[in-house]
PDB file of N, CA and C in Angstrom:
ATOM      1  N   UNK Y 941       0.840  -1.174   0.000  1.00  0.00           N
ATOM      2  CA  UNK Y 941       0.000   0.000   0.000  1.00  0.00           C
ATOM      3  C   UNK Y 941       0.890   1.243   0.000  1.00  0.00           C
ATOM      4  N   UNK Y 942       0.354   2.171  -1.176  1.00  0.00           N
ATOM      5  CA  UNK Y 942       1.673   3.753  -1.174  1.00  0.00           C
ATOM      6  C   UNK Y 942       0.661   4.437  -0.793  1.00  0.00           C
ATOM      7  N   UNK Y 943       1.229   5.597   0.316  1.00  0.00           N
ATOM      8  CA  UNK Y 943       0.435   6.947   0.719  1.00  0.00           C
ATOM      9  C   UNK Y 943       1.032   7.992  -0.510  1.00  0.00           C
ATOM     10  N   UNK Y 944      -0.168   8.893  -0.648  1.00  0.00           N
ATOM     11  CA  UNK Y 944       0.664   9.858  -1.585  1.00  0.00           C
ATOM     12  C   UNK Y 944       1.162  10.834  -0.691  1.00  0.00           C
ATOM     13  N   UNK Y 945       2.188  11.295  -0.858  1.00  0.00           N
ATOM     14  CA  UNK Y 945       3.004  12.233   0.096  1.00  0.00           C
ATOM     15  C   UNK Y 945       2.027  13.521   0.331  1.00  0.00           C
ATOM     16  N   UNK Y 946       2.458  14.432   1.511  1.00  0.00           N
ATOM     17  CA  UNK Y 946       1.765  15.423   1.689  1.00  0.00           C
ATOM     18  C   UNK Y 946       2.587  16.343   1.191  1.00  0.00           C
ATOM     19  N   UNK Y 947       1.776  18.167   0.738  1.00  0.00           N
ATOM     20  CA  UNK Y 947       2.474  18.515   0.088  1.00  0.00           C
ATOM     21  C   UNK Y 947       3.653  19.238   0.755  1.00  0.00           C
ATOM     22  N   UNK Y 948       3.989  19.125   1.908  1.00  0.00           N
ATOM     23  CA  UNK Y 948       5.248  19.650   2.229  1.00  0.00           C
ATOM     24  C   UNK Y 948       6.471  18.592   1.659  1.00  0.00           C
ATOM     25  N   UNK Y 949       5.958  17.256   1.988  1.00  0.00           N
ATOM     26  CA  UNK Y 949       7.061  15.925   1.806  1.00  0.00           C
ATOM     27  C   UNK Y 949       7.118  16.128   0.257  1.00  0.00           C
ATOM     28  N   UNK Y 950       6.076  16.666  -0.527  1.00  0.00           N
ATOM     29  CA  UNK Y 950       6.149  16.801  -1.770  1.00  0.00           C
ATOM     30  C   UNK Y 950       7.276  17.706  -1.885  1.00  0.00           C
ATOM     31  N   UNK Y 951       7.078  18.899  -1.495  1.00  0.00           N
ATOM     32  CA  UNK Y 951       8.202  20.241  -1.911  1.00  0.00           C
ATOM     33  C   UNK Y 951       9.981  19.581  -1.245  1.00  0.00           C
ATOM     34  N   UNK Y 952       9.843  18.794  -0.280  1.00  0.00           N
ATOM     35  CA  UNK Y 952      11.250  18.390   0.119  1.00  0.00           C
ATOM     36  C   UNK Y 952      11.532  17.077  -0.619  1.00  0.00           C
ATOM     37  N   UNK Y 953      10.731  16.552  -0.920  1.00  0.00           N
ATOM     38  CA  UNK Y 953      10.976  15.448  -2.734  1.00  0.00           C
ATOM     39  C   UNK Y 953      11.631  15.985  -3.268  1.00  0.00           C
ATOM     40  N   UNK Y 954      10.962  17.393  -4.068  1.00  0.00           N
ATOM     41  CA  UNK Y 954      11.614  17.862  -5.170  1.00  0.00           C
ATOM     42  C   UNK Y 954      12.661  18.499  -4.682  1.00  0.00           C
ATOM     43  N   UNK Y 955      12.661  19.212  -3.514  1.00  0.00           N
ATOM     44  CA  UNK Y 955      14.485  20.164  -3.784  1.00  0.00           C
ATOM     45  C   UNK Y 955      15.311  19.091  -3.600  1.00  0.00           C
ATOM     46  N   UNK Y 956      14.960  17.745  -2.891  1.00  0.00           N
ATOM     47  CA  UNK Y 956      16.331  16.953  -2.948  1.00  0.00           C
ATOM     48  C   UNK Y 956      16.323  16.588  -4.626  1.00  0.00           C
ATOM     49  N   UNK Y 957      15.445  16.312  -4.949  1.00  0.00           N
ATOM     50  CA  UNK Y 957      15.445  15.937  -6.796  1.00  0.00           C
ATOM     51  C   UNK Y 957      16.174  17.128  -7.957  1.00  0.00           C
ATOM     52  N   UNK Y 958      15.853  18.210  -7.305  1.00  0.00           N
ATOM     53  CA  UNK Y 958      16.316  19.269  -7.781  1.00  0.00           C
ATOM     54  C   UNK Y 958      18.045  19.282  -7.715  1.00  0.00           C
ATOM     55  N   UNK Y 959      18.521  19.183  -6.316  1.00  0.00           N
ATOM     56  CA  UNK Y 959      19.659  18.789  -6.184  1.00  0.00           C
ATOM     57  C   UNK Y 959      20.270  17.759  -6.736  1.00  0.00           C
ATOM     58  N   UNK Y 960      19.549  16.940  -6.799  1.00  0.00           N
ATOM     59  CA  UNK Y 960      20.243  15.269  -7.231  1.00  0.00           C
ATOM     60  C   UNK Y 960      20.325  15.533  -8.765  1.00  0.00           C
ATOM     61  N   UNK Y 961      19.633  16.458  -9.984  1.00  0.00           N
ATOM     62  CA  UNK Y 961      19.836  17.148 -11.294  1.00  0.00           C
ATOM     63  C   UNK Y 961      20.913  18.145 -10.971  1.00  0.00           C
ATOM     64  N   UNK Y 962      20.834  19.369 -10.462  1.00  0.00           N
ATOM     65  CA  UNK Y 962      21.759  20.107 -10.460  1.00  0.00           C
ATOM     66  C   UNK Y 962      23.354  19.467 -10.562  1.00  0.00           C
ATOM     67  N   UNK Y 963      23.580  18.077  -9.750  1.00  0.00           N
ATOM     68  CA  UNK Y 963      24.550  17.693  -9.683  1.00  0.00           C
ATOM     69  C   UNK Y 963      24.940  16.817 -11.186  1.00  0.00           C
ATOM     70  N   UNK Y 964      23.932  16.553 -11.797  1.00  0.00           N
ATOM     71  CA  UNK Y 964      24.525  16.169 -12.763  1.00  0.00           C
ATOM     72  C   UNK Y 964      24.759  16.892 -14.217  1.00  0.00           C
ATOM     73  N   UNK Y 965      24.606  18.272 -13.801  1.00  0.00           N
ATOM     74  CA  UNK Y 965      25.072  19.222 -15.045  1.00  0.00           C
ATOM     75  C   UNK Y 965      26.261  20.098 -14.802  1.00  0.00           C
ATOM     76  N   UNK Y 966      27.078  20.375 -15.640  1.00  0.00           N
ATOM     77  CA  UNK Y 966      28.541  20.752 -15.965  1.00  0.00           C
ATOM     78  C   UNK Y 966      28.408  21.996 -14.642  1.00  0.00           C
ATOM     79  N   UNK Y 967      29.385  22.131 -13.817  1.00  0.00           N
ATOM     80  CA  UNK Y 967      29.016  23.104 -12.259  1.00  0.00           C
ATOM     81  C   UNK Y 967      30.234  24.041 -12.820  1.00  0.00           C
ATOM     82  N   UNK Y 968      29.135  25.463 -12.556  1.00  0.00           N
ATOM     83  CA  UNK Y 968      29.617  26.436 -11.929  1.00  0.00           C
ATOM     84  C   UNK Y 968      29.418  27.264 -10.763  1.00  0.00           C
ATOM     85  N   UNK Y 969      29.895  28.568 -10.672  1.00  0.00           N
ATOM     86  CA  UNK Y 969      29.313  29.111  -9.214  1.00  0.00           C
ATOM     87  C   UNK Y 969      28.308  28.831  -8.748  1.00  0.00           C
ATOM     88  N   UNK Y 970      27.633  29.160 -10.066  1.00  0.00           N
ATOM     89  CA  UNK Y 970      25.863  29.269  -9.980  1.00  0.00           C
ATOM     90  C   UNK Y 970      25.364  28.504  -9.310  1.00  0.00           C
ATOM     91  N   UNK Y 971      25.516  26.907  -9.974  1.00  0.00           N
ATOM     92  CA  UNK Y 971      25.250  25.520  -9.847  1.00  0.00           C
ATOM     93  C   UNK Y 971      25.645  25.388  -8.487  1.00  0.00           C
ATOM     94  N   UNK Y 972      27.209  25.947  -8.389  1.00  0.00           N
ATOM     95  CA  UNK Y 972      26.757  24.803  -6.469  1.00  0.00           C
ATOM     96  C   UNK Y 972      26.361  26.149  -6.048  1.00  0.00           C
ATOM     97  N   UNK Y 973      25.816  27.087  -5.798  1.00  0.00           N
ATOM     98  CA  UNK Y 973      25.532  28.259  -4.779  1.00  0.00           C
ATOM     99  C   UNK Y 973      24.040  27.272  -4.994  1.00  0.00           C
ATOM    100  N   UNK Y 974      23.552  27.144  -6.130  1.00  0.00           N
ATOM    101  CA  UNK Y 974      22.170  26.388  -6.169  1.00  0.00           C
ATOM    102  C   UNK Y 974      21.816  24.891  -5.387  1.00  0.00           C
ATOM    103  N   UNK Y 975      22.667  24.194  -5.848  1.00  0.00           N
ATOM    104  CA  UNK Y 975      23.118  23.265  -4.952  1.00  0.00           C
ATOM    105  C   UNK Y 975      23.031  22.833  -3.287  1.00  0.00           C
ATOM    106  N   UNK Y 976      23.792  24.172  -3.076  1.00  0.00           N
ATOM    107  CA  UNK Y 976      24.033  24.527  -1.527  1.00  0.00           C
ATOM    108  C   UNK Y 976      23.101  24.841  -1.054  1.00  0.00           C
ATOM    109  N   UNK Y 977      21.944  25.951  -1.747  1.00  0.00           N
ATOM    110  CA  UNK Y 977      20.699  26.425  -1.355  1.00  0.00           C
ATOM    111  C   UNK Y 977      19.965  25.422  -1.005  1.00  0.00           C
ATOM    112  N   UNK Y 978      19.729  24.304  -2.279  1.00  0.00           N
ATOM    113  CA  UNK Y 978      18.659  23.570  -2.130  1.00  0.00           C
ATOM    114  C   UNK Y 978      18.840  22.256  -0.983  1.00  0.00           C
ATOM    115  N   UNK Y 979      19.743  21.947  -0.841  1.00  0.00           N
ATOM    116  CA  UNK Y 979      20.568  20.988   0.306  1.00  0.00           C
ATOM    117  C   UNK Y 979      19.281  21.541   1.577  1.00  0.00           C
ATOM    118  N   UNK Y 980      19.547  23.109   1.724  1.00  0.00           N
ATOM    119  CA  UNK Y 980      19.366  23.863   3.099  1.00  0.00           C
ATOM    120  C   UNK Y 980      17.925  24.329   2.699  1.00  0.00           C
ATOM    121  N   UNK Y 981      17.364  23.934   1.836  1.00  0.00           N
ATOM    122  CA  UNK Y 981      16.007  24.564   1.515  1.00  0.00           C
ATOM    123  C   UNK Y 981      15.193  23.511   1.949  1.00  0.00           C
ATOM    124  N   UNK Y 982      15.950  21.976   1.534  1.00  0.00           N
ATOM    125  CA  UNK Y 982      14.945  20.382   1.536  1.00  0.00           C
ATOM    126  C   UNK Y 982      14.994  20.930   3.199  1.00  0.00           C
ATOM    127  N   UNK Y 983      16.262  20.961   4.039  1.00  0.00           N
ATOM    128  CA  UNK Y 983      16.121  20.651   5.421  1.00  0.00           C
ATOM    129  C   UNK Y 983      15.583  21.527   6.173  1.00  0.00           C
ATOM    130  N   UNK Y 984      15.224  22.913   5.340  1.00  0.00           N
ATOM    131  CA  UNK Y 984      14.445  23.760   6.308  1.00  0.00           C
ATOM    132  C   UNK Y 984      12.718  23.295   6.010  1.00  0.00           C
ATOM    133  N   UNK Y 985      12.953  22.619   4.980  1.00  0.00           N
ATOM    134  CA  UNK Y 985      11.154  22.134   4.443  1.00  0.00           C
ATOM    135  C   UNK Y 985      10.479  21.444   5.784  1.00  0.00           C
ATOM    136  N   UNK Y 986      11.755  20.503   5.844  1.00  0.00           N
ATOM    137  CA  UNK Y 986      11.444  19.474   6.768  1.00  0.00           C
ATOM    138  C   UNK Y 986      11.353  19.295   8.147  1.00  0.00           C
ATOM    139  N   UNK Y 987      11.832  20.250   8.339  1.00  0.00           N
ATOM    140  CA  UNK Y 987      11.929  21.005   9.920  1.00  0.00           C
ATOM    141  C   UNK Y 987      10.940  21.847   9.950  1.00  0.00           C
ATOM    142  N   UNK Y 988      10.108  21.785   8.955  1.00  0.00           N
ATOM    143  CA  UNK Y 988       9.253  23.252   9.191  1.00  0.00           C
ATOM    144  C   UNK Y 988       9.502  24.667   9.878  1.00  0.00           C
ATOM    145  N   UNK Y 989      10.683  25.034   9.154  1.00  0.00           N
ATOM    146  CA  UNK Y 989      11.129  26.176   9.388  1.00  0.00           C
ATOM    147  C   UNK Y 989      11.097  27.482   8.692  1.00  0.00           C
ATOM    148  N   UNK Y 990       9.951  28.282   8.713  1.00  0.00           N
ATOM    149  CA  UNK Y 990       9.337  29.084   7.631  1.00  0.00           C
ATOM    150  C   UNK Y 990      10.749  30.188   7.189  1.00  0.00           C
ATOM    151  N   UNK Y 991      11.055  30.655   8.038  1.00  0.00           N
ATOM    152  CA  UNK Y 991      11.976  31.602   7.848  1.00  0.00           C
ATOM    153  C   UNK Y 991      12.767  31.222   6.983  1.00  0.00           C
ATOM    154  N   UNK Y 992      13.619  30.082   7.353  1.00  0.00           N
ATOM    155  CA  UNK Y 992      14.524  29.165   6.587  1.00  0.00           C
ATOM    156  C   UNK Y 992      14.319  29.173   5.398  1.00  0.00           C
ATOM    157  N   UNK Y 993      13.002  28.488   4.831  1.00  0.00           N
ATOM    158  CA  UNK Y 993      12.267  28.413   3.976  1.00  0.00           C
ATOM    159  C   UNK Y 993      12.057  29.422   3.012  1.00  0.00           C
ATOM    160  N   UNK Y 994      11.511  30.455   3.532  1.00  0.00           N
ATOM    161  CA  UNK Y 994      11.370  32.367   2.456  1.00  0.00           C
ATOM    162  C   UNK Y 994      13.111  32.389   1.863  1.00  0.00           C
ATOM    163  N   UNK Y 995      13.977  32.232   2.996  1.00  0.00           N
ATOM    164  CA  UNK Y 995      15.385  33.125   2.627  1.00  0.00           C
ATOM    165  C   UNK Y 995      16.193  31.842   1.465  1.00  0.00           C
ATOM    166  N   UNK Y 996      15.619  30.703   1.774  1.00  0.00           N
ATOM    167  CA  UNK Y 996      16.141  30.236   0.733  1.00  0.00           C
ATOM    168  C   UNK Y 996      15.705  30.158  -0.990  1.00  0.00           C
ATOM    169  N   UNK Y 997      14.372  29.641  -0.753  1.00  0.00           N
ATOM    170  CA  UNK Y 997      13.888  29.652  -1.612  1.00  0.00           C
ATOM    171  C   UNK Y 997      13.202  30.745  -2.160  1.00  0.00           C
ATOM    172  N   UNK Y 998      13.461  31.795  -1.852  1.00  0.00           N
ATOM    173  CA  UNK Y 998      13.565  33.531  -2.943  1.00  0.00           C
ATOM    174  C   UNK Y 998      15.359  33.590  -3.339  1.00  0.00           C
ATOM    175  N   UNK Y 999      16.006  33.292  -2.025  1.00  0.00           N
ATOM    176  CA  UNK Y 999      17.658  33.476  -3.076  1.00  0.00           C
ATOM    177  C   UNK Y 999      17.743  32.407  -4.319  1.00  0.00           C
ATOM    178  N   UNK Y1000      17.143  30.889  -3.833  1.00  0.00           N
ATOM    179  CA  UNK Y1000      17.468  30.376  -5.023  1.00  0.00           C
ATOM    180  C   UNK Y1000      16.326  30.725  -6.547  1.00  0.00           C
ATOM    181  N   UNK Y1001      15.081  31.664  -5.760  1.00  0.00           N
ATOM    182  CA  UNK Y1001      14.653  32.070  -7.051  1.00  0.00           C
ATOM    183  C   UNK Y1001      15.258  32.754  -7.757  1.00  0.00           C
ATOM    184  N   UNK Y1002      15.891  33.679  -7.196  1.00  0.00           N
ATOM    185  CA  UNK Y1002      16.297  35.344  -7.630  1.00  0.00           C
ATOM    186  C   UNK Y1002      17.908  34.529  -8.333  1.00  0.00           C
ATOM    187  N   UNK Y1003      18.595  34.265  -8.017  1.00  0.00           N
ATOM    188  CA  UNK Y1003      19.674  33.430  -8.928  1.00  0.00           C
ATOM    189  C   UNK Y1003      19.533  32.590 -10.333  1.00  0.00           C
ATOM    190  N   UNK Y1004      18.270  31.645  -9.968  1.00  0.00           N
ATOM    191  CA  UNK Y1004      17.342  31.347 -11.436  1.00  0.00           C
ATOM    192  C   UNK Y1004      17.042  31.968 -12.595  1.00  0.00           C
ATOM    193  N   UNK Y1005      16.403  33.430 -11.398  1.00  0.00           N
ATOM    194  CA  UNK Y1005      16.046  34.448 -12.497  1.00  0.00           C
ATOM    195  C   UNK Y1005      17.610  35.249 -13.095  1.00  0.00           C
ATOM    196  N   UNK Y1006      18.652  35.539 -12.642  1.00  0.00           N
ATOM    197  CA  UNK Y1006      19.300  36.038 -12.647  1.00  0.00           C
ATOM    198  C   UNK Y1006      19.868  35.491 -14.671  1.00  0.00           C
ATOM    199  N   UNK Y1007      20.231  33.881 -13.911  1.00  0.00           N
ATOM    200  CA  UNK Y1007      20.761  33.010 -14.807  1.00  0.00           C
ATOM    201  C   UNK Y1007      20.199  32.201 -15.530  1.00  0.00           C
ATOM    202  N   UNK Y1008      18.931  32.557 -15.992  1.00  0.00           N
ATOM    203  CA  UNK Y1008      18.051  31.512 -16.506  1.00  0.00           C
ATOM    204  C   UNK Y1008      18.792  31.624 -17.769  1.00  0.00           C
ATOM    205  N   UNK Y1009      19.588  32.278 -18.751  1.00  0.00           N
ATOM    206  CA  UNK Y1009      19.927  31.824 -20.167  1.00  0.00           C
ATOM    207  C   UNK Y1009      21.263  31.127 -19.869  1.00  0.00           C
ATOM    208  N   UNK Y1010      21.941  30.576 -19.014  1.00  0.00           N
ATOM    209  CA  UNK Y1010      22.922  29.867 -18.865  1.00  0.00           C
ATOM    210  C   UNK Y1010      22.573  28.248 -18.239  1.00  0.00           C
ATOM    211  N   UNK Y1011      21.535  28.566 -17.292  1.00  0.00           N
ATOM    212  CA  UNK Y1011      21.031  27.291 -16.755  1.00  0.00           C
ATOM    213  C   UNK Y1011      20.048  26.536 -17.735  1.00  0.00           C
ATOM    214  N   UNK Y1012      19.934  25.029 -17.074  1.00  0.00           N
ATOM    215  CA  UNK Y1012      18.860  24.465 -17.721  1.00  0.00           C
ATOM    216  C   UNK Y1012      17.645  25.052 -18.073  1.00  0.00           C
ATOM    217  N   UNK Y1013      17.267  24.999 -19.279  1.00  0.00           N
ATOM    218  CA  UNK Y1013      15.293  25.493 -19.102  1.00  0.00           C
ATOM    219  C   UNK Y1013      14.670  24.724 -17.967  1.00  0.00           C
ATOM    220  N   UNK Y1014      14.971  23.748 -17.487  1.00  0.00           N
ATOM    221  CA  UNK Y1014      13.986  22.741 -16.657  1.00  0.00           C
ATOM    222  C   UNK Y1014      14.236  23.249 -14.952  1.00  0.00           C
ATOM    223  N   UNK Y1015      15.577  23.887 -15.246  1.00  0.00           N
ATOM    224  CA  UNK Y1015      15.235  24.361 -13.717  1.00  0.00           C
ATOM    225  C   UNK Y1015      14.629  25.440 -13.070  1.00  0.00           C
ATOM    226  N   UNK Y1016      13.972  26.417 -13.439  1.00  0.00           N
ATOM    227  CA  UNK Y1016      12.906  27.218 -13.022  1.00  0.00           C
ATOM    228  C   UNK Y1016      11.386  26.427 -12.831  1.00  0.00           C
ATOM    229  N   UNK Y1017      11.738  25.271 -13.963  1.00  0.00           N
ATOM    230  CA  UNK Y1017      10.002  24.670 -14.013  1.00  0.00           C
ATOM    231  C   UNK Y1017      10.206  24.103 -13.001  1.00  0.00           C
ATOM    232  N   UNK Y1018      11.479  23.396 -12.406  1.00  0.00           N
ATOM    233  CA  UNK Y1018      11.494  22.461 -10.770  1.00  0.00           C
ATOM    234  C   UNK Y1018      11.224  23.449  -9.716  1.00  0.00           C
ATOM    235  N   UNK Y1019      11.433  24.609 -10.260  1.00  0.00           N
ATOM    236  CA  UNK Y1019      12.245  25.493  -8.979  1.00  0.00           C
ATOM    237  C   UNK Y1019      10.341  25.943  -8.385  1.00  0.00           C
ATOM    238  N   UNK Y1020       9.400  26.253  -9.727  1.00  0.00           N
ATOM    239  CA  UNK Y1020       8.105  26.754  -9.366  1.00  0.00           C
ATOM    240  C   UNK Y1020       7.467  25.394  -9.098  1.00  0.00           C
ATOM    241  N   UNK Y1021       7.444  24.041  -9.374  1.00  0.00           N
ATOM    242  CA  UNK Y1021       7.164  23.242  -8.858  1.00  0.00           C
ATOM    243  C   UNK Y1021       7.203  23.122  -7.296  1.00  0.00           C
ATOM    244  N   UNK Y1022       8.438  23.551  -6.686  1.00  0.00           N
ATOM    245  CA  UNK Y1022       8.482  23.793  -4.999  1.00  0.00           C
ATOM    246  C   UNK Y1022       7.841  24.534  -4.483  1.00  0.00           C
ATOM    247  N   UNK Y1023       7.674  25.658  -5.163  1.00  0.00           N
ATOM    248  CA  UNK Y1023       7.063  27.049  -4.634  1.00  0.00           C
ATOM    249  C   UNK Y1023       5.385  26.584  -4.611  1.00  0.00           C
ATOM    250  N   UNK Y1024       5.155  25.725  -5.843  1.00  0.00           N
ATOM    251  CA  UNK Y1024       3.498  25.558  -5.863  1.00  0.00           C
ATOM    252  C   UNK Y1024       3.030  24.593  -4.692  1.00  0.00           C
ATOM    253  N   UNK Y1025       4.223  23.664  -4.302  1.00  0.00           N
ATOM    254  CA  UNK Y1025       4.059  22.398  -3.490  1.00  0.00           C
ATOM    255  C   UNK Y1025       4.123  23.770  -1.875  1.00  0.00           C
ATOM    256  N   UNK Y1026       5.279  24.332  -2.209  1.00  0.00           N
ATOM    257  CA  UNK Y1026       4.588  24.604  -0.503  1.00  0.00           C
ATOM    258  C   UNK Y1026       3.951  25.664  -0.417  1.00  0.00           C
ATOM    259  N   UNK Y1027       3.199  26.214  -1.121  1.00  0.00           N
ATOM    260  CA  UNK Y1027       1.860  27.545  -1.390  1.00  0.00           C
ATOM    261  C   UNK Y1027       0.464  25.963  -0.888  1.00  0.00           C
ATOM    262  N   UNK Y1028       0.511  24.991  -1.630  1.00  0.00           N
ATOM    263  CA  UNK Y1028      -0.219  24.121  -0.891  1.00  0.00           C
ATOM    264  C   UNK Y1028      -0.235  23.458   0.025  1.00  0.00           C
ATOM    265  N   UNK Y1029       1.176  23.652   0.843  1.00  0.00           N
ATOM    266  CA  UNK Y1029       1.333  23.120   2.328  1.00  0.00           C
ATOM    267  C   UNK Y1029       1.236  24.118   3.148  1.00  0.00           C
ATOM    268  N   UNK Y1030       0.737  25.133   2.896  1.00  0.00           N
ATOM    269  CA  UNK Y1030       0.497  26.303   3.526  1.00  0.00           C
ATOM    270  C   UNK Y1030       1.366  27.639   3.450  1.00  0.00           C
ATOM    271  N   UNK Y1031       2.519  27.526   3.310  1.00  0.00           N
ATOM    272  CA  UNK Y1031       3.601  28.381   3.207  1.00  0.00           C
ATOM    273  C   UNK Y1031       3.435  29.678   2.383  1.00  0.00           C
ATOM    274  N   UNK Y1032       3.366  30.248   2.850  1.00  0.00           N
ATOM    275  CA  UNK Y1032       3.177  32.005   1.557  1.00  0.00           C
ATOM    276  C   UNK Y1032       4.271  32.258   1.089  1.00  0.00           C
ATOM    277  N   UNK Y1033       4.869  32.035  -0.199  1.00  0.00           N
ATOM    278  CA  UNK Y1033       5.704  31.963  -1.024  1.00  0.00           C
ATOM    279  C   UNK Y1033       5.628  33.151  -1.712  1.00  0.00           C
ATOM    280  N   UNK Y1034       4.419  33.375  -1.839  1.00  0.00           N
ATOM    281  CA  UNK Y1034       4.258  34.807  -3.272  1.00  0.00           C
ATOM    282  C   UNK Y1034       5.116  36.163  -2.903  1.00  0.00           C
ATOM    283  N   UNK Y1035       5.361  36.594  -1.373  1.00  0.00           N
ATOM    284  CA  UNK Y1035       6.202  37.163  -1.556  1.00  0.00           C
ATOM    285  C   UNK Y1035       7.795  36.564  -1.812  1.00  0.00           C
ATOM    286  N   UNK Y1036       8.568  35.245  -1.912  1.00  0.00           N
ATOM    287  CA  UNK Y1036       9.455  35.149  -2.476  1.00  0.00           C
ATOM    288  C   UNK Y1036       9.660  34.939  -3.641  1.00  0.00           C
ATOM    289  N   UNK Y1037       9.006  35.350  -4.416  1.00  0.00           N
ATOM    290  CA  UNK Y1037       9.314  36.176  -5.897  1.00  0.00           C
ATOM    291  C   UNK Y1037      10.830  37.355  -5.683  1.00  0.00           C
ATOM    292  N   UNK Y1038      11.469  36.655  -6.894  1.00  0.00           N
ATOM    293  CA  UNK Y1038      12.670  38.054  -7.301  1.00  0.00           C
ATOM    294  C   UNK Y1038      12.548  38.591  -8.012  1.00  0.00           C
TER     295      UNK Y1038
END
């Protein structure tokens, strides 16, 4: 029998998934500062640590946005995938927009 995850376990799915991609494309600054973020973004998910949570996941937006013509196309679509997962676990995300 599978439970479907809730959507916080959902949003800390994806930043470790997010991470576990990031690592397999050619790294620069960008990549591990992204990297590093999302490491500390899954574990503030999971701790339910809101604060944690805003400061990471707006820096790793605002870097996305920064570098979106150097990075993957697919990583903004992961990156709003998190943001939608924890806007439905309750989390107010809309102000971490960059």
């Amino acid at each position: 029998m599978t439970t479907t995850p809730s959507a916080r376990d959902k949003a800390a799915q994806d930043a470790a998934a997010l991470v576990s991609y990031l690592r397999t494309v050619p790294s620069d600054a960008v990549i591990t500062d992204l990297i590093d973020l999302g490491e500390h973004l899954e574990r503030a998910i999971r701790a339910f640590h809101m604060e944690a949570i805003r400061f990471r996941a707006f820096t790793m937006s605002r870097l996305i946005k920064q570098h979106h013509e150097t990075l993957p196309a697919d990583v903004s679509v992961r990156m709003d995938a998190i943001l939608q997962d924890l806007e439905a676990a309750g989390f107010q995300t809309r102000s971490v927009t960059a």
